[in-house]
Coordinates of C-alpha atoms in Angstrom, one line a residue:
M215 CA 1.5 -48.8 -17.7
A216 CA 2.2 -47.5 -14.2
E217 CA 2.2 -43.8 -13.7
N218 CA 5.4 -42.4 -12.1
K219 CA 4.4 -40.0 -9.4
A220 CA 6.9 -38.2 -7.2
V221 CA 6.6 -39.0 -3.6
K222 CA 5.8 -35.9 -1.6
P223 CA 7.5 -35.3 1.7
K224 CA 5.2 -35.8 4.7
L225 CA 3.6 -32.6 6.0
S226 CA 1.9 -31.8 9.3
L227 CA 0.4 -28.4 8.9
S228 CA -1.5 -26.1 11.3
V229 CA -3.1 -23.0 10.0
Q230 CA -4.1 -20.2 12.3
Y231 CA -6.2 -17.2 11.2
A232 CA -5.6 -14.4 13.8
D233 CA -6.8 -12.1 10.9
T234 CA -9.8 -14.0 9.6
R235 CA -10.7 -11.8 6.6
L236 CA -9.2 -14.2 4.1
Q237 CA -10.1 -17.5 5.8
D238 CA -12.6 -18.3 3.0
Q239 CA -10.1 -17.5 0.2
L240 CA -6.9 -18.9 1.7
T241 CA -8.2 -22.3 2.8
R242 CA -6.2 -24.8 4.6
P243 CA -6.2 -27.2 1.6
L244 CA -4.9 -24.4 -0.7
I245 CA -2.2 -23.4 1.8
R246 CA -1.3 -27.1 2.3
K247 CA -0.9 -27.6 -1.5
T248 CA 1.3 -24.5 -1.7
V249 CA 3.6 -25.5 1.2
Q250 CA 3.8 -29.1 -0.1
A251 CA 5.0 -27.8 -3.5
A252 CA 8.1 -26.2 -1.8
L253 CA 9.0 -29.0 0.5
L254 CA 12.1 -31.0 0.1
F255 CA 12.0 -32.8 3.5
P256 CA 9.2 -34.0 5.8
A257 CA 7.9 -31.0 7.8
E258 CA 5.8 -29.8 10.7
I259 CA 4.8 -26.2 9.9
T260 CA 2.4 -23.8 11.6
L261 CA 1.3 -21.0 9.4
R262 CA -0.3 -18.0 11.0
I263 CA -2.0 -15.0 9.3
V264 CA -1.9 -12.0 11.5
G265 CA -2.9 -8.3 11.6
A266 CA -0.5 -5.3 11.5
E267 CA -0.1 -5.0 15.2
E268 CA 1.0 -8.6 15.8
G269 CA 3.1 -8.5 12.7
Q270 CA 4.9 -5.4 13.9
Q271 CA 5.3 -6.8 17.4
L272 CA 6.9 -10.0 16.2
N273 CA 9.2 -8.2 13.7
H274 CA 10.3 -5.8 16.4
E275 CA 10.8 -8.6 19.0
Y276 CA 12.7 -11.0 16.8
R277 CA 14.4 -8.9 14.2
G278 CA 14.7 -5.5 15.9
K279 CA 12.7 -3.8 13.1
D280 CA 9.7 -1.7 14.3
Y281 CA 7.3 -2.3 11.4
A282 CA 5.2 -5.2 10.1
T283 CA 6.7 -7.2 7.3
N284 CA 5.1 -9.6 4.8
V285 CA 6.4 -12.9 6.1
L286 CA 8.5 -14.0 9.0
T287 CA 10.0 -17.5 9.2
F288 CA 10.9 -19.1 12.5
A289 CA 12.9 -22.2 11.6
Y290 CA 13.7 -24.6 14.4
T291 CA 15.1 -27.7 12.6
Q292 CA 15.7 -28.4 9.0
T293 CA 16.7 -32.1 8.5
P294 CA 15.7 -34.8 8.8
L295 CA 12.5 -32.9 9.8
T296 CA 11.8 -29.3 9.0
M297 CA 10.0 -27.7 11.9
A298 CA 9.0 -24.0 11.5
D299 CA 6.4 -21.3 12.1
L300 CA 5.5 -19.0 9.2
V301 CA 3.8 -15.7 10.0
L302 CA 2.2 -13.7 7.2
C303 CA 0.9 -10.2 7.9
A304 CA -2.4 -9.7 6.0
P305 CA -2.4 -5.9 5.6
V306 CA 1.2 -5.9 4.3
V307 CA 0.6 -8.7 1.9
E308 CA -2.6 -7.0 0.6
R309 CA -0.8 -3.7 0.2
E310 CA 2.1 -5.3 -1.7
A311 CA -0.3 -7.2 -4.0
R312 CA -2.1 -3.9 -4.9
E313 CA 1.2 -2.1 -5.4
Q314 CA 2.6 -4.9 -7.6
R315 CA -0.7 -5.4 -9.4
K316 CA -0.8 -9.1 -8.5
P317 CA -3.8 -11.2 -7.6
L318 CA -3.9 -11.5 -3.8
Q319 CA -3.9 -15.3 -3.8
E320 CA -0.8 -15.4 -6.1
H321 CA 1.1 -13.1 -3.8
Y322 CA 0.2 -15.2 -0.8
A323 CA 1.3 -18.3 -2.6
H324 CA 4.6 -16.7 -3.5
L325 CA 5.2 -15.7 0.2
V326 CA 4.2 -19.1 1.5
V327 CA 6.7 -20.8 -0.9
H328 CA 9.3 -18.2 0.1
G329 CA 8.8 -18.8 3.8
T330 CA 8.8 -22.6 3.3
L331 CA 12.1 -22.4 1.5
H332 CA 13.6 -20.3 4.4
A333 CA 12.3 -22.9 6.8
Q334 CA 14.4 -25.5 5.0
G335 CA 17.6 -23.5 5.2
Y336 CA 17.5 -21.4 2.0
D337 CA 18.7 -17.9 2.5
H338 CA 19.1 -14.5 0.8
E339 CA 22.7 -14.2 1.9
E340 CA 24.0 -16.7 -0.6
C341 CA 21.7 -16.2 -3.6
D342 CA 22.7 -18.1 -6.7
E343 CA 23.4 -16.4 -10.1
Y344 CA 19.7 -16.2 -10.8
G345 CA 18.8 -14.5 -7.6
V346 CA 17.1 -17.6 -6.2
L347 CA 17.3 -18.5 -2.5
A348 CA 20.4 -20.7 -2.0
P349 CA 20.7 -23.6 0.4
Q350 CA 22.5 -23.1 3.6
I351 CA 22.3 -26.7 4.7

């Protein structure tokens, strides 16, 4: 009997650790598995984990907000190939995990999936009835 496995979209992933504190916990294979779980299309994604200063600078420069935020998604194309950069700010993610009493790896996984969905055109502006990111494609 043949096992029916879903075909996963192709993923080219680059992981950069500007903030290296979690490099041993948040390994490239773990991040890859998390991104892959949220992919609907083939993708080329760069994920960068940064400190507070770089996170604040990027949020200020690209969103006009002068504070570091948990995740920024820079989506360049969505179909037929999703191309994006995801930037996660380690100190913000750590603080939120403590405040929400969540395991740190679980909070990172949540934000990686969240950013990956944004990269594919899902947005907060048009949430469905369950509060889930809705497609803008």
